[in-house]
Amino acid sequence: MISNKPLVSVIMATYNEKPNIIKSSIQSILDQSYSNFELLIFDDSTNVETKSAIDDMSKDSRVCVYRESTRVGFVESLNKGLKKAQGDFIARMDGDDFALRERLEKEVSFLLTHKNIMVVGGQMDIMDEHDNIVSHRNYPERGIKLWLFSCYRNPLAHPTVMMRSKIVDRGYLYNEKLKMSEDLDFWLRLMNDGYKIANLPDTVLRFRVQSDFINKRVNEKQRMYMSKVRKMNFRTKHPVHGVLSVVAGWIFTHISAESIKTMYKKENKNV
């Protein structure tokens, strides 16, 4: 049990999620065992039912909903959230996922006891459109295994992360020029600048995938953005990581879509 409970700002960017799904996602935050949080929802939805569902959930005093007259965009919404966050820690959450009840408590506890870690993520279950858990995804916790993993994969599951707000105070934001892989870019920049990241061994989230999930993952645009981000973050002061990362990005853009589909199917069984 955490005696001194710092404020956590949970950032959620939403766009036309199904009403029942967005309600479930928000409720999973409201039901957290760790209660000292604010939930900042940046809603870009055009769907009236989605807006109404979010408004219903915003009756809880810990929920703040922000809307603009024109669509803002996902990455831009995340940055608005980082700037408005009042907490000592900032957590990410997507509008179609489900946070396990002790997620925030476990992440806060970890950051309080590991002062050298700037961002922590966790393991996650994979669930389908009908809330059935169909697979599980593992991420290395720390050290050389996570370092090597980051050379060819995203080292953190974006909707599981919690970061220290001092990162934002030091000028770190998502790159709004990127429409994909903005999270990978964020982590690589932090790592290049000497900041430590980690993953909890615990499962903290249920990540929802749609029927076209794998096709989206292997589309050419997605792969090109990932390769671009790895090239952008090459640093001569970290040549080994940089070379491995760029080579991995090149390979990922040049192997067949079917090969990548096979890899994802092995990682996400039954999806």
PDB file of C-alpha atoms in Angstrom:
ATOM      1  CA  MET A   1       0.000   0.000   0.000  1.00  0.00           C
ATOM      2  CA  ILE A   2       1.364   3.432  -0.969  1.00  0.00           C
ATOM      3  CA  SER A   3       1.124   5.843   1.969  1.00  0.00           C
ATOM      4  CA  ASN A   4       2.066   9.057   0.169  1.00  0.00           C
ATOM      5  CA  LYS A   5      -0.027   9.059  -3.000  1.00  0.00           C
ATOM      6  CA  PRO A   6       1.214  11.424  -5.725  1.00  0.00           C
ATOM      7  CA  LEU A   7      -1.272  12.582  -8.344  1.00  0.00           C
ATOM      8  CA  VAL A   8      -1.376  10.613 -11.591  1.00  0.00           C
ATOM      9  CA  SER A   9      -2.632  12.208 -14.818  1.00  0.00           C
ATOM     10  CA  VAL A  10      -4.134   9.649 -17.196  1.00  0.00           C
ATOM     11  CA  ILE A  11      -4.235  10.837 -20.814  1.00  0.00           C
ATOM     12  CA  MET A  12      -6.764   9.366 -23.241  1.00  0.00           C
ATOM     13  CA  ALA A  13      -7.183  10.481 -26.869  1.00  0.00           C
ATOM     14  CA  THR A  14     -10.470   9.264 -28.355  1.00  0.00           C
ATOM     15  CA  TYR A  15     -12.037   9.124 -31.811  1.00  0.00           C
ATOM     16  CA  ASN A  16     -15.377   7.448 -32.544  1.00  0.00           C
ATOM     17  CA  GLU A  17     -14.947   4.362 -30.374  1.00  0.00           C
ATOM     18  CA  LYS A  18     -18.078   2.267 -29.919  1.00  0.00           C
ATOM     19  CA  PRO A  19     -20.070   3.652 -26.955  1.00  0.00           C
ATOM     20  CA  ASN A  20     -19.969   0.435 -24.926  1.00  0.00           C
ATOM     21  CA  ILE A  21     -16.237   0.051 -25.506  1.00  0.00           C
ATOM     22  CA  ILE A  22     -15.296   3.615 -24.545  1.00  0.00           C
ATOM     23  CA  LYS A  23     -17.445   3.326 -21.423  1.00  0.00           C
ATOM     24  CA  SER A  24     -15.696   0.107 -20.444  1.00  0.00           C
ATOM     25  CA  SER A  25     -12.288   1.689 -20.997  1.00  0.00           C
ATOM     26  CA  ILE A  26     -13.077   4.757 -18.897  1.00  0.00           C
ATOM     27  CA  GLN A  27     -14.687   2.630 -16.184  1.00  0.00           C
ATOM     28  CA  SER A  28     -11.526   0.533 -15.929  1.00  0.00           C
ATOM     29  CA  ILE A  29      -9.669   3.697 -14.905  1.00  0.00           C
ATOM     30  CA  LEU A  30     -12.384   4.867 -12.520  1.00  0.00           C
ATOM     31  CA  ASP A  31     -12.266   1.442 -10.832  1.00  0.00           C
ATOM     32  CA  GLN A  32      -8.520   1.560 -10.190  1.00  0.00           C
ATOM     33  CA  SER A  33      -7.277   0.563  -6.735  1.00  0.00           C
ATOM     34  CA  TYR A  34      -5.179   3.745  -6.873  1.00  0.00           C
ATOM     35  CA  SER A  35      -7.646   6.609  -6.554  1.00  0.00           C
ATOM     36  CA  ASN A  36      -5.542   9.792  -6.699  1.00  0.00           C
ATOM     37  CA  PHE A  37      -5.708  10.487 -10.415  1.00  0.00           C
ATOM     38  CA  GLU A  38      -7.187  12.806 -13.014  1.00  0.00           C
ATOM     39  CA  LEU A  39      -8.429  11.378 -16.310  1.00  0.00           C
ATOM     40  CA  LEU A  40      -7.944  13.828 -19.177  1.00  0.00           C
ATOM     41  CA  ILE A  41      -9.939  12.842 -22.263  1.00  0.00           C
ATOM     42  CA  PHE A  42      -9.168  14.616 -25.528  1.00  0.00           C
ATOM     43  CA  ASP A  43     -12.132  13.739 -27.691  1.00  0.00           C
ATOM     44  CA  ASP A  44     -11.954  14.126 -31.464  1.00  0.00           C
ATOM     45  CA  SER A  45     -15.128  12.115 -32.050  1.00  0.00           C
ATOM     46  CA  THR A  46     -17.703  13.046 -34.674  1.00  0.00           C
ATOM     47  CA  ASN A  47     -20.033  10.235 -33.602  1.00  0.00           C
ATOM     48  CA  VAL A  48     -22.859  11.570 -31.420  1.00  0.00           C
ATOM     49  CA  GLU A  49     -23.229   8.283 -29.525  1.00  0.00           C
ATOM     50  CA  THR A  50     -19.525   8.231 -28.662  1.00  0.00           C
ATOM     51  CA  LYS A  51     -19.644  11.813 -27.421  1.00  0.00           C
ATOM     52  CA  SER A  52     -22.706  11.059 -25.324  1.00  0.00           C
ATOM     53  CA  ALA A  53     -21.055   7.986 -23.789  1.00  0.00           C
ATOM     54  CA  ILE A  54     -17.992  10.024 -22.831  1.00  0.00           C
ATOM     55  CA  ASP A  55     -20.154  12.784 -21.358  1.00  0.00           C
ATOM     56  CA  ASP A  56     -22.025  10.220 -19.258  1.00  0.00           C
ATOM     57  CA  MET A  57     -18.754   8.979 -17.790  1.00  0.00           C
ATOM     58  CA  SER A  58     -17.479  12.506 -17.150  1.00  0.00           C
ATOM     59  CA  LYS A  59     -19.901  12.951 -14.251  1.00  0.00           C
ATOM     60  CA  ASP A  60     -17.089  11.622 -12.064  1.00  0.00           C
ATOM     61  CA  SER A  61     -15.187  14.672 -10.771  1.00  0.00           C
ATOM     62  CA  ARG A  62     -11.847  13.096 -11.697  1.00  0.00           C
ATOM     63  CA  VAL A  63     -12.730  13.137 -15.408  1.00  0.00           C
ATOM     64  CA  CYS A  64     -12.088  16.188 -17.615  1.00  0.00           C
ATOM     65  CA  VAL A  65     -13.163  16.190 -21.270  1.00  0.00           C
ATOM     66  CA  TYR A  66     -11.593  18.499 -23.851  1.00  0.00           C
ATOM     67  CA  ARG A  67     -12.973  19.111 -27.338  1.00  0.00           C
ATOM     68  CA  GLU A  68     -12.071  21.481 -30.178  1.00  0.00           C
ATOM     69  CA  SER A  69     -14.288  22.855 -32.943  1.00  0.00           C
ATOM     70  CA  THR A  70     -12.192  21.038 -35.565  1.00  0.00           C
ATOM     71  CA  ARG A  71     -10.415  17.702 -35.404  1.00  0.00           C
ATOM     72  CA  VAL A  72      -7.066  17.959 -33.624  1.00  0.00           C
ATOM     73  CA  GLY A  73      -5.414  14.637 -34.418  1.00  0.00           C
ATOM     74  CA  PHE A  74      -4.096  11.820 -32.254  1.00  0.00           C
ATOM     75  CA  VAL A  75      -0.494  12.931 -31.698  1.00  0.00           C
ATOM     76  CA  GLU A  76      -1.511  16.541 -31.185  1.00  0.00           C
ATOM     77  CA  SER A  77      -4.091  15.435 -28.614  1.00  0.00           C
ATOM     78  CA  LEU A  78      -1.437  13.496 -26.716  1.00  0.00           C
ATOM     79  CA  ASN A  79       0.758  16.583 -26.535  1.00  0.00           C
ATOM     80  CA  LYS A  80      -2.143  18.674 -25.284  1.00  0.00           C
ATOM     81  CA  GLY A  81      -2.554  16.071 -22.578  1.00  0.00           C
ATOM     82  CA  LEU A  82       1.113  16.163 -21.608  1.00  0.00           C
ATOM     83  CA  LYS A  83       0.947  19.946 -21.294  1.00  0.00           C
ATOM     84  CA  LYS A  84      -2.284  19.994 -19.260  1.00  0.00           C
ATOM     85  CA  ALA A  85      -1.322  17.158 -16.923  1.00  0.00           C
ATOM     86  CA  GLN A  86      -1.019  18.230 -13.293  1.00  0.00           C
ATOM     87  CA  GLY A  87       0.285  14.950 -11.904  1.00  0.00           C
ATOM     88  CA  ASP A  88       3.737  13.890 -10.789  1.00  0.00           C
ATOM     89  CA  PHE A  89       3.260  10.908 -13.077  1.00  0.00           C
ATOM     90  CA  ILE A  90       1.537  10.706 -16.475  1.00  0.00           C
ATOM     91  CA  ALA A  91      -0.095   7.497 -17.698  1.00  0.00           C
ATOM     92  CA  ARG A  92      -1.344   6.653 -21.192  1.00  0.00           C
ATOM     93  CA  MET A  93      -4.613   4.929 -21.938  1.00  0.00           C
ATOM     94  CA  ASP A  94      -6.491   4.218 -25.162  1.00  0.00           C
ATOM     95  CA  GLY A  95     -10.245   4.417 -25.526  1.00  0.00           C
ATOM     96  CA  ASP A  96     -10.712   0.804 -26.584  1.00  0.00           C
ATOM     97  CA  ASP A  97      -8.432  -0.960 -24.070  1.00  0.00           C
ATOM     98  CA  PHE A  98      -9.072  -2.144 -20.516  1.00  0.00           C
ATOM     99  CA  ALA A  99      -6.765  -1.363 -17.581  1.00  0.00           C
ATOM    100  CA  LEU A 100      -6.504  -4.033 -14.906  1.00  0.00           C
ATOM    101  CA  ARG A 101      -7.523  -2.796 -11.480  1.00  0.00           C
ATOM    102  CA  GLU A 102      -4.044  -2.507  -9.935  1.00  0.00           C
ATOM    103  CA  ARG A 103      -2.329  -1.054 -12.981  1.00  0.00           C
ATOM    104  CA  LEU A 104      -1.813   2.502 -11.693  1.00  0.00           C
ATOM    105  CA  GLU A 105      -0.901   1.345  -8.199  1.00  0.00           C
ATOM    106  CA  LYS A 106       1.775  -1.031  -9.479  1.00  0.00           C
ATOM    107  CA  GLU A 107       3.291   1.541 -11.818  1.00  0.00           C
ATOM    108  CA  VAL A 108       3.332   4.311  -9.199  1.00  0.00           C
ATOM    109  CA  SER A 109       4.909   1.953  -6.669  1.00  0.00           C
ATOM    110  CA  PHE A 110       7.605   1.000  -9.166  1.00  0.00           C
ATOM    111  CA  LEU A 111       8.483   4.598 -10.048  1.00  0.00           C
ATOM    112  CA  LEU A 112       8.583   5.596  -6.375  1.00  0.00           C
ATOM    113  CA  THR A 113      11.085   2.844  -5.622  1.00  0.00           C
ATOM    114  CA  HIS A 114      13.138   3.086  -8.841  1.00  0.00           C
ATOM    115  CA  LYS A 115      14.165   6.731  -9.029  1.00  0.00           C
ATOM    116  CA  ASN A 116      16.421   6.146 -12.043  1.00  0.00           C
ATOM    117  CA  ILE A 117      13.574   4.943 -14.285  1.00  0.00           C
ATOM    118  CA  MET A 118      11.772   7.617 -16.308  1.00  0.00           C
ATOM    119  CA  VAL A 119       9.153   5.492 -18.081  1.00  0.00           C
ATOM    120  CA  VAL A 120       7.658   2.168 -17.069  1.00  0.00           C
ATOM    121  CA  GLY A 121       5.369  -0.089 -19.075  1.00  0.00           C
ATOM    122  CA  GLY A 122       4.003  -3.558 -18.502  1.00  0.00           C
ATOM    123  CA  GLN A 123       2.842  -6.810 -20.010  1.00  0.00           C
ATOM    124  CA  MET A 124      -0.546  -7.059 -21.670  1.00  0.00           C
ATOM    125  CA  ASP A 125      -3.204  -9.536 -22.670  1.00  0.00           C
ATOM    126  CA  ILE A 126      -4.626  -9.362 -26.183  1.00  0.00           C
ATOM    127  CA  MET A 127      -8.417  -9.375 -26.456  1.00  0.00           C
ATOM    128  CA  ASP A 128     -10.661  -9.481 -29.494  1.00  0.00           C
ATOM    129  CA  GLU A 129     -13.677  -7.379 -30.429  1.00  0.00           C
ATOM    130  CA  HIS A 130     -15.859  -9.468 -28.125  1.00  0.00           C
ATOM    131  CA  ASP A 131     -13.690  -9.077 -24.991  1.00  0.00           C
ATOM    132  CA  ASN A 132     -12.247 -12.590 -25.300  1.00  0.00           C
ATOM    133  CA  ILE A 133      -8.585 -12.891 -24.283  1.00  0.00           C
ATOM    134  CA  VAL A 134      -6.904 -14.546 -27.261  1.00  0.00           C
ATOM    135  CA  SER A 135      -3.204 -14.082 -26.569  1.00  0.00           C
ATOM    136  CA  HIS A 136      -0.566 -12.427 -24.389  1.00  0.00           C
ATOM    137  CA  ARG A 137       2.325 -10.154 -25.245  1.00  0.00           C
ATOM    138  CA  ASN A 138       5.568 -10.101 -23.277  1.00  0.00           C
ATOM    139  CA  TYR A 139       8.130  -7.319 -23.096  1.00  0.00           C
ATOM    140  CA  PRO A 140      11.620  -7.609 -21.535  1.00  0.00           C
ATOM    141  CA  GLU A 141      11.799  -5.941 -18.141  1.00  0.00           C
ATOM    142  CA  ARG A 142      15.149  -4.143 -18.055  1.00  0.00           C
ATOM    143  CA  GLY A 143      18.825  -4.245 -18.897  1.00  0.00           C
ATOM    144  CA  ILE A 144      20.470  -5.774 -21.936  1.00  0.00           C
ATOM    145  CA  LYS A 145      17.378  -7.768 -22.946  1.00  0.00           C
ATOM    146  CA  LEU A 146      15.259  -4.619 -23.210  1.00  0.00           C
ATOM    147  CA  TRP A 147      18.123  -2.779 -24.934  1.00  0.00           C
ATOM    148  CA  LEU A 148      18.425  -5.501 -27.576  1.00  0.00           C
ATOM    149  CA  PHE A 149      14.647  -5.712 -27.971  1.00  0.00           C
ATOM    150  CA  SER A 150      14.487  -1.972 -28.640  1.00  0.00           C
ATOM    151  CA  CYS A 151      16.848  -2.418 -31.595  1.00  0.00           C
ATOM    152  CA  TYR A 152      14.168  -4.163 -33.611  1.00  0.00           C
ATOM    153  CA  ARG A 153      10.874  -3.786 -31.759  1.00  0.00           C
ATOM    154  CA  ASN A 154       9.020  -1.140 -29.779  1.00  0.00           C
ATOM    155  CA  PRO A 155      10.399  -1.579 -26.226  1.00  0.00           C
ATOM    156  CA  LEU A 156       7.233  -0.359 -24.483  1.00  0.00           C
ATOM    157  CA  ALA A 157       3.547  -1.038 -25.093  1.00  0.00           C
ATOM    158  CA  HIS A 158       2.270   2.516 -25.484  1.00  0.00           C
ATOM    159  CA  PRO A 159      -1.110   2.152 -23.711  1.00  0.00           C
ATOM    160  CA  THR A 160       0.594   0.588 -20.666  1.00  0.00           C
ATOM    161  CA  VAL A 161       3.152   3.302 -19.938  1.00  0.00           C
ATOM    162  CA  MET A 162       3.523   5.706 -17.047  1.00  0.00           C
ATOM    163  CA  MET A 163       6.192   8.415 -17.125  1.00  0.00           C
ATOM    164  CA  ARG A 164       7.506  11.063 -14.803  1.00  0.00           C
ATOM    165  CA  SER A 165       6.088  14.510 -15.582  1.00  0.00           C
ATOM    166  CA  LYS A 166       9.589  15.976 -15.318  1.00  0.00           C
ATOM    167  CA  ILE A 167      10.138  14.557 -18.811  1.00  0.00           C
ATOM    168  CA  VAL A 168       7.658  17.098 -20.158  1.00  0.00           C
ATOM    169  CA  ASP A 169       9.224  19.828 -18.019  1.00  0.00           C
ATOM    170  CA  ARG A 170      12.498  19.062 -19.792  1.00  0.00           C
ATOM    171  CA  GLY A 171      10.915  19.641 -23.195  1.00  0.00           C
ATOM    172  CA  TYR A 172      10.053  16.138 -24.343  1.00  0.00           C
ATOM    173  CA  LEU A 173       6.829  15.814 -26.346  1.00  0.00           C
ATOM    174  CA  TYR A 174       5.576  13.558 -29.116  1.00  0.00           C
ATOM    175  CA  ASN A 175       6.788  14.531 -32.583  1.00  0.00           C
ATOM    176  CA  GLU A 176       3.707  15.972 -34.312  1.00  0.00           C
ATOM    177  CA  LYS A 177       5.308  15.501 -37.734  1.00  0.00           C
ATOM    178  CA  LEU A 178       4.842  11.764 -37.260  1.00  0.00           C
ATOM    179  CA  LYS A 179       1.419  10.239 -37.844  1.00  0.00           C
ATOM    180  CA  MET A 180       2.633   6.763 -36.883  1.00  0.00           C
ATOM    181  CA  SER A 181       5.365   5.339 -34.618  1.00  0.00           C
ATOM    182  CA  GLU A 182       5.280   8.494 -32.481  1.00  0.00           C
ATOM    183  CA  ASP A 183       5.692   6.380 -29.364  1.00  0.00           C
ATOM    184  CA  LEU A 184       8.748   4.509 -30.690  1.00  0.00           C
ATOM    185  CA  ASP A 185      10.306   7.864 -31.557  1.00  0.00           C
ATOM    186  CA  PHE A 186       9.641   9.150 -28.020  1.00  0.00           C
ATOM    187  CA  TRP A 187      11.293   6.135 -26.344  1.00  0.00           C
ATOM    188  CA  LEU A 188      14.317   6.154 -28.667  1.00  0.00           C
ATOM    189  CA  ARG A 189      14.911   9.864 -28.034  1.00  0.00           C
ATOM    190  CA  LEU A 190      14.784   9.302 -24.285  1.00  0.00           C
ATOM    191  CA  MET A 191      17.137   6.324 -24.496  1.00  0.00           C
ATOM    192  CA  ASN A 192      19.559   8.253 -26.704  1.00  0.00           C
ATOM    193  CA  ASP A 193      19.667  11.004 -24.087  1.00  0.00           C
ATOM    194  CA  GLY A 194      20.515   8.557 -21.334  1.00  0.00           C
ATOM    195  CA  TYR A 195      17.131   8.067 -19.674  1.00  0.00           C
ATOM    196  CA  LYS A 196      16.180   4.622 -18.388  1.00  0.00           C
ATOM    197  CA  ILE A 197      12.998   2.749 -19.266  1.00  0.00           C
ATOM    198  CA  ALA A 198      11.605  -0.502 -17.878  1.00  0.00           C
ATOM    199  CA  ASN A 199       8.692  -2.911 -17.972  1.00  0.00           C
ATOM    200  CA  LEU A 200       6.878  -4.484 -15.056  1.00  0.00           C
ATOM    201  CA  PRO A 201       6.651  -8.288 -15.082  1.00  0.00           C
ATOM    202  CA  ASP A 202       2.934  -7.886 -14.337  1.00  0.00           C
ATOM    203  CA  THR A 203       0.086  -7.841 -16.832  1.00  0.00           C
ATOM    204  CA  VAL A 204      -1.483  -4.394 -16.468  1.00  0.00           C
ATOM    205  CA  LEU A 205      -3.729  -4.034 -19.532  1.00  0.00           C
ATOM    206  CA  ARG A 206      -5.984  -5.823 -21.972  1.00  0.00           C
ATOM    207  CA  PHE A 207      -5.178  -4.552 -25.453  1.00  0.00           C
ATOM    208  CA  ARG A 208      -8.032  -4.729 -27.929  1.00  0.00           C
ATOM    209  CA  VAL A 209      -7.385  -5.805 -31.509  1.00  0.00           C
ATOM    210  CA  GLN A 210      -9.810  -5.581 -34.406  1.00  0.00           C
ATOM    211  CA  SER A 211     -10.184  -8.191 -37.131  1.00  0.00           C
ATOM    212  CA  ASP A 212      -7.922  -6.155 -39.455  1.00  0.00           C
ATOM    213  CA  PHE A 213      -5.209  -5.620 -36.804  1.00  0.00           C
ATOM    214  CA  ILE A 214      -2.480  -7.626 -38.533  1.00  0.00           C
ATOM    215  CA  ASN A 215      -3.180  -6.080 -41.948  1.00  0.00           C
ATOM    216  CA  LYS A 216      -2.769  -2.615 -40.428  1.00  0.00           C
ATOM    217  CA  ARG A 217       0.519  -3.652 -38.826  1.00  0.00           C
ATOM    218  CA  VAL A 218       2.071  -4.809 -42.079  1.00  0.00           C
ATOM    219  CA  ASN A 219       0.873  -2.056 -44.409  1.00  0.00           C
ATOM    220  CA  GLU A 220       3.645  -0.252 -46.264  1.00  0.00           C
ATOM    221  CA  LYS A 221       3.017   3.157 -44.687  1.00  0.00           C
ATOM    222  CA  GLN A 222       3.293   1.744 -41.157  1.00  0.00           C
ATOM    223  CA  ARG A 223       6.572   0.024 -41.996  1.00  0.00           C
ATOM    224  CA  MET A 224       8.009   3.113 -43.685  1.00  0.00           C
ATOM    225  CA  TYR A 225       7.276   5.266 -40.632  1.00  0.00           C
ATOM    226  CA  MET A 226       8.955   2.762 -38.339  1.00  0.00           C
ATOM    227  CA  SER A 227      12.064   2.693 -40.530  1.00  0.00           C
ATOM    228  CA  LYS A 228      12.068   6.497 -40.757  1.00  0.00           C
ATOM    229  CA  VAL A 229      11.902   6.842 -36.966  1.00  0.00           C
ATOM    230  CA  ARG A 230      14.853   4.499 -36.502  1.00  0.00           C
ATOM    231  CA  LYS A 231      16.933   6.481 -39.008  1.00  0.00           C
ATOM    232  CA  MET A 232      15.959   9.767 -37.342  1.00  0.00           C
ATOM    233  CA  ASN A 233      17.180   8.467 -33.999  1.00  0.00           C
ATOM    234  CA  PHE A 234      20.560   7.175 -35.125  1.00  0.00           C
ATOM    235  CA  ARG A 235      23.258   8.680 -32.882  1.00  0.00           C
ATOM    236  CA  THR A 236      27.005   8.336 -33.361  1.00  0.00           C
ATOM    237  CA  LYS A 237      27.458   8.233 -29.577  1.00  0.00           C
ATOM    238  CA  HIS A 238      25.422   5.000 -29.566  1.00  0.00           C
ATOM    239  CA  PRO A 239      26.692   3.410 -32.814  1.00  0.00           C
ATOM    240  CA  VAL A 240      25.919  -0.237 -32.033  1.00  0.00           C
ATOM    241  CA  HIS A 241      22.301   0.401 -31.083  1.00  0.00           C
ATOM    242  CA  GLY A 242      21.925   2.858 -33.948  1.00  0.00           C
ATOM    243  CA  VAL A 243      23.239   0.487 -36.601  1.00  0.00           C
ATOM    244  CA  LEU A 244      21.200  -2.466 -35.339  1.00  0.00           C
ATOM    245  CA  SER A 245      18.097  -0.290 -35.172  1.00  0.00           C
ATOM    246  CA  VAL A 246      18.493   1.122 -38.694  1.00  0.00           C
ATOM    247  CA  VAL A 247      19.245  -2.312 -40.150  1.00  0.00           C
ATOM    248  CA  ALA A 248      16.166  -3.752 -38.437  1.00  0.00           C
ATOM    249  CA  GLY A 249      14.084  -0.928 -39.877  1.00  0.00           C
ATOM    250  CA  TRP A 250      15.469  -1.587 -43.358  1.00  0.00           C
ATOM    251  CA  ILE A 251      14.754  -5.310 -43.110  1.00  0.00           C
ATOM    252  CA  PHE A 252      11.229  -4.660 -41.885  1.00  0.00           C
ATOM    253  CA  THR A 253      10.477  -2.538 -44.957  1.00  0.00           C
ATOM    254  CA  HIS A 254      11.974  -5.024 -47.412  1.00  0.00           C
ATOM    255  CA  ILE A 255      10.691  -8.411 -46.303  1.00  0.00           C
ATOM    256  CA  SER A 256       7.326  -9.549 -47.586  1.00  0.00           C
ATOM    257  CA  ALA A 257       4.089  -8.604 -45.907  1.00  0.00           C
ATOM    258  CA  GLU A 258       3.284 -12.313 -45.615  1.00  0.00           C
ATOM    259  CA  SER A 259       6.452 -12.925 -43.574  1.00  0.00           C
ATOM    260  CA  ILE A 260       5.517 -10.144 -41.172  1.00  0.00           C
ATOM    261  CA  LYS A 261       1.971 -11.483 -40.932  1.00  0.00           C
ATOM    262  CA  THR A 262       3.390 -14.862 -39.936  1.00  0.00           C
ATOM    263  CA  MET A 263       5.477 -13.223 -37.217  1.00  0.00           C
ATOM    264  CA  TYR A 264       2.505 -11.304 -35.803  1.00  0.00           C
ATOM    265  CA  LYS A 265       0.269 -14.363 -35.940  1.00  0.00           C
ATOM    266  CA  LYS A 266       2.802 -16.296 -33.861  1.00  0.00           C
ATOM    267  CA  GLU A 267       2.929 -13.410 -31.390  1.00  0.00           C
ATOM    268  CA  ASN A 268      -0.838 -12.903 -31.329  1.00  0.00           C
ATOM    269  CA  LYS A 269      -2.285 -16.379 -31.567  1.00  0.00           C
ATOM    270  CA  ASN A 270      -5.934 -16.673 -32.600  1.00  0.00           C
ATOM    271  CA  VAL A 271      -6.127 -13.014 -33.726  1.00  0.00           C
TER     272      VAL A 271
END
